[in-house]
Amino acid sequence: MEDLQSIKKRIDSAGNLQTIVSTMKAHASSNINQFQNAAFSSMNYRRILDMGLYIVLSKDNDLNITEKQKEGSTISIIFGSDHGLAGRFNERIASFALKEIQQKEEDIIIVVGQQVFSRLERDLKILETLTVPQTREGITAMVQKLLFEIDQLMEQKSIKEIILYYNKPSQDSVFEEETERLFPLDLKKVEGNQIGWESNSIPTYLMDKETIISDLIQQYFFITLYRSLCYSLASENASRLASMQAAEKNIDERLDELNAAYRRQRQNQITEEINDIVSGFKAIKKSTGED
């Protein structure tokens, strides 16, 4: 049976762990709001871009500039996390990507997050691994870096398509796996949305059509990557929050067990001490009576 000192050390250790878990839970909760707000803002901007594309495309139906090439490399970008303690966040997106990706020799894999990289490196040939931004401010810099990498690759070789893989917050569960085609842009889908302009005056444009479409598509690439990263970060923190809540519950239960064990052991020790005192008193009384 453990002595009181050993049990007390375990109680102190569990208490320290409880403090760490509570801190991580609060941090994850704060991050969820931060990244969900960023994703919501990006959705509003994306809506403006869709409206702009609709206005430009409503002039005619020439969508050849976005037709998918039959030959070329596929770029797959997989979003995960750098840090652990996030439940099955990385395992699920890694498993999802492995099922979806049939990598050919010319295909390119870019991974964002060391944790998901470690789960993919044995099965995929990964060109580059990038670190995950930990703040809303860092997302823009990361997206710009990704766009630079994409531009470099598109200059070096023919790119057939660019596919994104990420986790997205879900109402039914903590998160769900998502895939999205970044390139070529599906302008037919945008046109099919029949986005209406909010005012009675339909805007027009004076710039060359190809130039304005090119500019809008660049912004579309940026905001789509930005939104995907926000979704991934919000999902990561939601998964971490759920893990910390489960850990906190387990720690609370363990502390209850340890405190109960401490009280029992303390009571046993007190009982033994009382018995020793009584036995000693009886022995002294007996010895005195014999004298």
mmCIF file of C-alpha atoms in Angstrom:
data_model
loop_
_atom_site.group_PDB
_atom_site.id
_atom_site.type_symbol
_atom_site.label_atom_id
_atom_site.label_comp_id
_atom_site.label_asym_id
_atom_site.label_seq_id
_atom_site.Cartn_x
_atom_site.Cartn_y
_atom_site.Cartn_z
ATOM 1 C CA MET A 1 0.000 0.000 0.000
ATOM 2 C CA GLU A 2 1.262 3.463 -0.882
ATOM 3 C CA ASP A 3 2.351 5.730 1.928
ATOM 4 C CA LEU A 4 0.904 9.202 2.415
ATOM 5 C CA GLN A 5 3.915 10.954 0.929
ATOM 6 C CA SER A 6 3.656 8.997 -2.340
ATOM 7 C CA ILE A 7 -0.062 9.696 -2.654
ATOM 8 C CA LYS A 8 0.502 13.393 -1.878
ATOM 9 C CA LYS A 9 3.101 13.600 -4.662
ATOM 10 C CA ARG A 10 0.656 12.056 -7.118
ATOM 11 C CA ILE A 11 -2.059 14.506 -6.053
ATOM 12 C CA ASP A 12 0.328 17.445 -6.552
ATOM 13 C CA SER A 13 1.375 16.088 -9.964
ATOM 14 C CA ALA A 14 -2.253 15.672 -11.071
ATOM 15 C CA GLY A 15 -3.029 19.176 -9.808
ATOM 16 C CA ASN A 16 -0.165 20.639 -11.845
ATOM 17 C CA LEU A 17 -1.362 18.754 -14.917
ATOM 18 C CA GLN A 18 -4.875 20.053 -14.303
ATOM 19 C CA THR A 19 -3.546 23.631 -14.333
ATOM 20 C CA ILE A 20 -1.738 23.025 -17.641
ATOM 21 C CA VAL A 21 -4.834 21.463 -19.201
ATOM 22 C CA SER A 22 -7.033 24.358 -18.040
ATOM 23 C CA THR A 23 -4.594 26.851 -19.566
ATOM 24 C CA MET A 24 -4.495 24.957 -22.875
ATOM 25 C CA LYS A 25 -8.290 24.730 -22.891
ATOM 26 C CA ALA A 26 -8.651 28.483 -22.410
ATOM 27 C CA HIS A 27 -6.053 29.159 -25.123
ATOM 28 C CA ALA A 28 -7.775 26.808 -27.586
ATOM 29 C CA SER A 29 -11.158 28.389 -26.883
ATOM 30 C CA SER A 30 -9.750 31.853 -27.552
ATOM 31 C CA ASN A 31 -8.109 30.680 -30.782
ATOM 32 C CA ILE A 32 -11.327 29.123 -32.053
ATOM 33 C CA ASN A 33 -13.115 32.475 -31.902
ATOM 34 C CA GLN A 34 -10.154 34.240 -33.501
ATOM 35 C CA PHE A 35 -9.898 31.898 -36.480
ATOM 36 C CA GLN A 36 -13.643 31.470 -36.961
ATOM 37 C CA ASN A 37 -14.015 35.247 -37.141
ATOM 38 C CA ALA A 38 -11.202 35.360 -39.697
ATOM 39 C CA ALA A 39 -12.907 32.645 -41.750
ATOM 40 C CA PHE A 40 -16.223 34.523 -41.593
ATOM 41 C CA SER A 41 -14.548 37.723 -42.796
ATOM 42 C CA SER A 42 -12.910 35.846 -45.665
ATOM 43 C CA MET A 43 -16.295 34.418 -46.676
ATOM 44 C CA ASN A 44 -17.706 37.930 -46.982
ATOM 45 C CA TYR A 45 -14.758 38.960 -49.139
ATOM 46 C CA ARG A 46 -15.152 35.805 -51.221
ATOM 47 C CA ARG A 47 -18.773 36.778 -51.842
ATOM 48 C CA ILE A 48 -17.644 40.158 -53.176
ATOM 49 C CA LEU A 49 -15.180 38.405 -55.492
ATOM 50 C CA ASP A 50 -17.907 36.064 -56.737
ATOM 51 C CA MET A 51 -20.097 39.074 -57.477
ATOM 52 C CA GLY A 52 -17.256 40.720 -59.381
ATOM 53 C CA LEU A 53 -16.598 37.572 -61.398
ATOM 54 C CA TYR A 54 -20.294 37.225 -62.137
ATOM 55 C CA ILE A 55 -20.496 40.782 -63.466
ATOM 56 C CA VAL A 56 -17.493 40.218 -65.728
ATOM 57 C CA LEU A 57 -18.701 36.827 -66.937
ATOM 58 C CA SER A 58 -22.275 37.936 -67.514
ATOM 59 C CA LYS A 59 -21.128 39.693 -70.701
ATOM 60 C CA ASP A 60 -20.561 36.392 -72.500
ATOM 61 C CA ASN A 61 -19.970 32.688 -71.923
ATOM 62 C CA ASP A 62 -16.317 32.447 -72.927
ATOM 63 C CA LEU A 63 -14.798 30.431 -70.088
ATOM 64 C CA ASN A 64 -11.881 28.847 -71.939
ATOM 65 C CA ILE A 65 -9.260 30.489 -69.732
ATOM 66 C CA THR A 66 -10.241 28.210 -66.861
ATOM 67 C CA GLU A 67 -10.550 24.890 -68.671
ATOM 68 C CA LYS A 68 -8.773 22.002 -67.000
ATOM 69 C CA GLN A 69 -5.700 20.770 -68.852
ATOM 70 C CA LYS A 70 -5.556 17.108 -69.786
ATOM 71 C CA GLU A 71 -1.830 16.838 -69.093
ATOM 72 C CA GLY A 72 0.379 18.227 -66.355
ATOM 73 C CA SER A 73 1.167 17.977 -62.673
ATOM 74 C CA THR A 74 -1.291 18.073 -59.813
ATOM 75 C CA ILE A 75 -0.345 20.146 -56.768
ATOM 76 C CA SER A 76 -1.862 18.874 -53.531
ATOM 77 C CA ILE A 77 -1.697 21.128 -50.455
ATOM 78 C CA ILE A 78 -2.483 19.413 -47.147
ATOM 79 C CA PHE A 79 -3.151 21.434 -43.992
ATOM 80 C CA GLY A 80 -2.387 19.977 -40.553
ATOM 81 C CA SER A 81 -0.758 21.192 -37.344
ATOM 82 C CA ASP A 82 2.705 21.670 -35.880
ATOM 83 C CA HIS A 83 1.623 20.790 -32.346
ATOM 84 C CA GLY A 84 0.076 17.644 -30.924
ATOM 85 C CA LEU A 85 -2.567 17.165 -28.227
ATOM 86 C CA ALA A 86 -5.267 17.837 -30.821
ATOM 87 C CA GLY A 87 -7.132 14.540 -30.757
ATOM 88 C CA ARG A 88 -7.310 12.822 -34.145
ATOM 89 C CA PHE A 89 -7.047 16.097 -36.066
ATOM 90 C CA ASN A 90 -3.868 15.146 -37.954
ATOM 91 C CA GLU A 91 -4.644 11.431 -38.240
ATOM 92 C CA ARG A 92 -7.966 12.096 -39.923
ATOM 93 C CA ILE A 93 -6.766 14.626 -42.505
ATOM 94 C CA ALA A 94 -3.727 12.452 -43.270
ATOM 95 C CA SER A 95 -5.909 9.379 -43.762
ATOM 96 C CA PHE A 96 -8.357 11.380 -45.888
ATOM 97 C CA ALA A 97 -5.588 12.771 -48.102
ATOM 98 C CA LEU A 98 -4.002 9.344 -48.579
ATOM 99 C CA LYS A 99 -7.329 7.938 -49.772
ATOM 100 C CA GLU A 100 -7.882 10.833 -52.193
ATOM 101 C CA ILE A 101 -4.382 11.293 -53.618
ATOM 102 C CA GLN A 102 -3.015 8.949 -56.244
ATOM 103 C CA GLN A 103 0.419 10.519 -56.613
ATOM 104 C CA LYS A 104 2.175 10.204 -59.941
ATOM 105 C CA GLU A 105 5.840 10.910 -60.539
ATOM 106 C CA GLU A 106 5.197 14.457 -61.757
ATOM 107 C CA ASP A 107 2.704 15.347 -59.012
ATOM 108 C CA ILE A 108 3.654 17.713 -56.183
ATOM 109 C CA ILE A 109 2.750 17.543 -52.500
ATOM 110 C CA ILE A 110 3.066 20.534 -50.150
ATOM 111 C CA VAL A 111 2.296 19.984 -46.472
ATOM 112 C CA VAL A 112 1.527 22.653 -43.881
ATOM 113 C CA GLY A 113 2.256 21.258 -40.417
ATOM 114 C CA GLN A 114 4.946 18.974 -39.014
ATOM 115 C CA GLN A 115 2.469 16.653 -37.299
ATOM 116 C CA VAL A 116 0.630 15.760 -40.502
ATOM 117 C CA PHE A 117 3.952 15.537 -42.376
ATOM 118 C CA SER A 118 5.133 12.788 -40.016
ATOM 119 C CA ARG A 119 1.989 10.812 -40.869
ATOM 120 C CA LEU A 120 2.387 11.205 -44.640
ATOM 121 C CA GLU A 121 6.126 11.021 -45.317
ATOM 122 C CA ARG A 122 6.230 7.229 -45.629
ATOM 123 C CA ASP A 123 3.466 7.101 -48.248
ATOM 124 C CA LEU A 124 3.900 10.312 -50.234
ATOM 125 C CA LYS A 125 6.816 12.122 -51.832
ATOM 126 C CA ILE A 126 6.571 15.554 -50.212
ATOM 127 C CA LEU A 127 8.226 18.532 -51.879
ATOM 128 C CA GLU A 128 8.044 20.956 -48.958
ATOM 129 C CA THR A 129 6.770 21.223 -45.395
ATOM 130 C CA LEU A 130 5.741 24.622 -44.035
ATOM 131 C CA THR A 131 5.080 25.716 -40.467
ATOM 132 C CA VAL A 132 1.576 26.579 -39.293
ATOM 133 C CA PRO A 133 0.914 30.191 -38.226
ATOM 134 C CA GLN A 134 -0.301 30.482 -34.652
ATOM 135 C CA THR A 135 -1.969 33.891 -34.916
ATOM 136 C CA ARG A 136 -4.456 35.548 -37.234
ATOM 137 C CA GLU A 137 -1.746 37.995 -38.308
ATOM 138 C CA GLY A 138 0.521 35.143 -39.385
ATOM 139 C CA ILE A 139 -2.037 33.663 -41.772
ATOM 140 C CA THR A 140 -1.524 36.359 -44.413
ATOM 141 C CA ALA A 141 2.243 35.797 -44.492
ATOM 142 C CA MET A 142 1.745 32.040 -44.837
ATOM 143 C CA VAL A 143 -0.773 32.444 -47.663
ATOM 144 C CA GLN A 144 1.600 34.785 -49.489
ATOM 145 C CA LYS A 145 4.349 32.190 -49.141
ATOM 146 C CA LEU A 146 2.080 29.497 -50.543
ATOM 147 C CA LEU A 147 1.120 31.727 -53.471
ATOM 148 C CA PHE A 148 4.795 32.381 -54.180
ATOM 149 C CA GLU A 149 5.499 28.636 -54.165
ATOM 150 C CA ILE A 150 2.563 28.034 -56.502
ATOM 151 C CA ASP A 151 3.710 30.796 -58.889
ATOM 152 C CA GLN A 152 7.217 29.312 -58.980
ATOM 153 C CA LEU A 153 5.900 25.838 -59.738
ATOM 154 C CA MET A 154 3.554 27.104 -62.455
ATOM 155 C CA GLU A 155 6.478 28.856 -64.124
ATOM 156 C CA GLN A 156 8.603 25.717 -64.007
ATOM 157 C CA LYS A 157 6.101 23.153 -65.270
ATOM 158 C CA SER A 158 2.616 22.625 -66.615
ATOM 159 C CA ILE A 159 0.101 22.437 -63.766
ATOM 160 C CA LYS A 160 -3.130 20.557 -64.407
ATOM 161 C CA GLU A 161 -4.857 21.342 -61.121
ATOM 162 C CA ILE A 162 -4.330 22.421 -57.507
ATOM 163 C CA ILE A 163 -6.277 20.633 -54.778
ATOM 164 C CA LEU A 164 -6.570 21.645 -51.110
ATOM 165 C CA TYR A 165 -7.123 19.210 -48.229
ATOM 166 C CA TYR A 166 -8.086 20.528 -44.818
ATOM 167 C CA ASN A 167 -10.343 20.024 -41.812
ATOM 168 C CA LYS A 168 -13.374 22.258 -41.528
ATOM 169 C CA PRO A 169 -15.511 23.009 -38.420
ATOM 170 C CA SER A 170 -18.765 21.061 -38.363
ATOM 171 C CA GLN A 171 -22.000 21.447 -36.411
ATOM 172 C CA ASP A 172 -22.594 17.687 -36.300
ATOM 173 C CA SER A 173 -19.087 16.886 -35.062
ATOM 174 C CA VAL A 174 -16.011 18.818 -34.018
ATOM 175 C CA PHE A 175 -14.738 18.945 -37.608
ATOM 176 C CA GLU A 176 -14.928 17.172 -40.947
ATOM 177 C CA GLU A 177 -12.470 16.590 -43.780
ATOM 178 C CA GLU A 178 -12.803 18.837 -46.822
ATOM 179 C CA THR A 179 -11.287 18.953 -50.290
ATOM 180 C CA GLU A 180 -11.456 21.963 -52.618
ATOM 181 C CA ARG A 181 -10.134 22.665 -56.086
ATOM 182 C CA LEU A 182 -8.173 25.899 -56.173
ATOM 183 C CA PHE A 183 -7.119 25.696 -59.832
ATOM 184 C CA PRO A 184 -8.495 25.774 -62.438
ATOM 185 C CA LEU A 185 -11.210 28.038 -61.102
ATOM 186 C CA ASP A 186 -14.692 26.734 -61.796
ATOM 187 C CA LEU A 187 -16.169 29.921 -63.209
ATOM 188 C CA LYS A 188 -19.179 28.021 -64.508
ATOM 189 C CA LYS A 189 -20.062 27.299 -60.898
ATOM 190 C CA VAL A 190 -19.732 30.993 -60.052
ATOM 191 C CA GLU A 191 -21.887 31.941 -63.016
ATOM 192 C CA GLY A 192 -24.390 29.237 -62.119
ATOM 193 C CA ASN A 193 -24.841 30.763 -58.682
ATOM 194 C CA GLN A 194 -26.675 33.663 -60.337
ATOM 195 C CA ILE A 195 -25.336 36.133 -57.811
ATOM 196 C CA GLY A 196 -27.525 39.215 -57.864
ATOM 197 C CA TRP A 197 -26.185 42.717 -57.390
ATOM 198 C CA GLU A 198 -27.643 44.368 -54.312
ATOM 199 C CA SER A 199 -28.413 47.699 -55.972
ATOM 200 C CA ASN A 200 -30.503 48.547 -59.020
ATOM 201 C CA SER A 201 -27.425 49.855 -60.837
ATOM 202 C CA ILE A 202 -25.398 47.052 -62.412
ATOM 203 C CA PRO A 203 -21.709 48.033 -62.357
ATOM 204 C CA THR A 204 -19.544 47.964 -65.434
ATOM 205 C CA TYR A 205 -15.796 47.935 -66.030
ATOM 206 C CA LEU A 206 -13.406 49.691 -68.376
ATOM 207 C CA MET A 207 -10.335 47.474 -67.965
ATOM 208 C CA ASP A 208 -9.445 44.739 -70.405
ATOM 209 C CA LYS A 209 -11.532 41.672 -69.579
ATOM 210 C CA GLU A 210 -8.611 39.243 -69.338
ATOM 211 C CA THR A 211 -6.740 41.655 -67.074
ATOM 212 C CA ILE A 212 -9.610 42.141 -64.671
ATOM 213 C CA ILE A 213 -10.369 38.402 -64.590
ATOM 214 C CA SER A 214 -6.698 37.702 -63.894
ATOM 215 C CA ASP A 215 -6.715 40.175 -61.001
ATOM 216 C CA LEU A 216 -9.936 38.749 -59.594
ATOM 217 C CA ILE A 217 -8.611 35.192 -59.843
ATOM 218 C CA GLN A 218 -5.423 36.153 -57.997
ATOM 219 C CA GLN A 219 -7.570 37.545 -55.205
ATOM 220 C CA TYR A 220 -9.711 34.417 -55.375
ATOM 221 C CA PHE A 221 -6.615 32.234 -54.901
ATOM 222 C CA PHE A 222 -5.527 34.318 -51.938
ATOM 223 C CA ILE A 223 -8.869 34.329 -50.139
ATOM 224 C CA THR A 224 -9.497 30.620 -50.796
ATOM 225 C CA LEU A 225 -6.132 29.652 -49.294
ATOM 226 C CA TYR A 226 -6.703 32.103 -46.450
ATOM 227 C CA ARG A 227 -10.124 30.659 -45.678
ATOM 228 C CA SER A 228 -8.861 27.065 -45.874
ATOM 229 C CA LEU A 229 -6.086 27.835 -43.402
ATOM 230 C CA CYS A 230 -8.554 29.587 -41.066
ATOM 231 C CA TYR A 231 -10.866 26.581 -41.197
ATOM 232 C CA SER A 232 -7.963 24.245 -40.464
ATOM 233 C CA LEU A 233 -6.764 26.328 -37.515
ATOM 234 C CA ALA A 234 -10.271 26.622 -36.077
ATOM 235 C CA SER A 235 -10.708 22.843 -36.426
ATOM 236 C CA GLU A 236 -7.329 22.176 -34.815
ATOM 237 C CA ASN A 237 -8.205 24.269 -31.790
ATOM 238 C CA ALA A 238 -11.717 22.814 -31.562
ATOM 239 C CA SER A 239 -10.217 19.327 -31.562
ATOM 240 C CA ARG A 240 -7.650 20.365 -28.959
ATOM 241 C CA LEU A 241 -10.398 21.899 -26.815
ATOM 242 C CA ALA A 242 -12.380 18.643 -26.953
ATOM 243 C CA SER A 243 -9.245 16.681 -26.027
ATOM 244 C CA MET A 244 -8.487 19.003 -23.126
ATOM 245 C CA GLN A 245 -12.074 18.748 -21.875
ATOM 246 C CA ALA A 246 -11.804 14.954 -21.904
ATOM 247 C CA ALA A 247 -8.400 15.130 -20.206
ATOM 248 C CA GLU A 248 -9.766 17.528 -17.587
ATOM 249 C CA LYS A 249 -12.602 15.123 -16.811
ATOM 250 C CA ASN A 250 -10.151 12.225 -16.451
ATOM 251 C CA ILE A 251 -7.887 14.285 -14.196
ATOM 252 C CA ASP A 252 -10.838 15.320 -12.013
ATOM 253 C CA GLU A 253 -11.848 11.683 -11.635
ATOM 254 C CA ARG A 254 -8.269 10.679 -10.858
ATOM 255 C CA LEU A 255 -7.940 13.450 -8.280
ATOM 256 C CA ASP A 256 -11.133 12.257 -6.600
ATOM 257 C CA GLU A 257 -9.672 8.750 -6.416
ATOM 258 C CA LEU A 258 -6.323 9.979 -5.090
ATOM 259 C CA ASN A 259 -7.912 12.258 -2.494
ATOM 260 C CA ALA A 260 -10.143 9.398 -1.345
ATOM 261 C CA ALA A 261 -7.090 7.119 -1.130
ATOM 262 C CA TYR A 262 -5.224 9.813 0.786
ATOM 263 C CA ARG A 263 -8.083 10.165 3.279
ATOM 264 C CA ARG A 264 -8.313 6.389 3.748
ATOM 265 C CA GLN A 265 -4.586 6.049 4.202
ATOM 266 C CA ARG A 266 -4.535 8.996 6.578
ATOM 267 C CA GLN A 267 -7.394 7.475 8.587
ATOM 268 C CA ASN A 268 -5.579 4.137 8.679
ATOM 269 C CA GLN A 269 -2.434 5.885 9.854
ATOM 270 C CA ILE A 270 -4.353 7.758 12.572
ATOM 271 C CA THR A 271 -6.034 4.521 13.641
ATOM 272 C CA GLU A 272 -2.664 2.779 13.837
ATOM 273 C CA GLU A 273 -1.239 5.660 15.860
ATOM 274 C CA ILE A 274 -4.205 5.546 18.261
ATOM 275 C CA ASN A 275 -3.853 1.783 18.587
ATOM 276 C CA ASP A 276 -0.155 2.195 19.296
ATOM 277 C CA ILE A 277 -0.923 4.792 21.977
ATOM 278 C CA VAL A 278 -3.605 2.589 23.550
ATOM 279 C CA SER A 279 -1.357 -0.446 23.443
ATOM 280 C CA GLY A 280 1.475 1.547 24.956
ATOM 281 C CA PHE A 281 -0.795 2.914 27.655
ATOM 282 C CA LYS A 282 -2.056 -0.575 28.494
ATOM 283 C CA ALA A 283 1.486 -1.879 28.616
ATOM 284 C CA ILE A 284 2.574 0.919 30.944
ATOM 285 C CA LYS A 285 -0.506 0.465 33.131
ATOM 286 C CA LYS A 286 0.102 -3.253 33.343
ATOM 287 C CA SER A 287 3.764 -2.714 34.130
ATOM 288 C CA THR A 288 2.885 -0.183 36.818
ATOM 289 C CA GLY A 289 0.313 -2.521 38.343
ATOM 290 C CA GLU A 290 2.820 -5.344 38.522
ATOM 291 C CA ASP A 291 5.306 -3.126 40.301
#
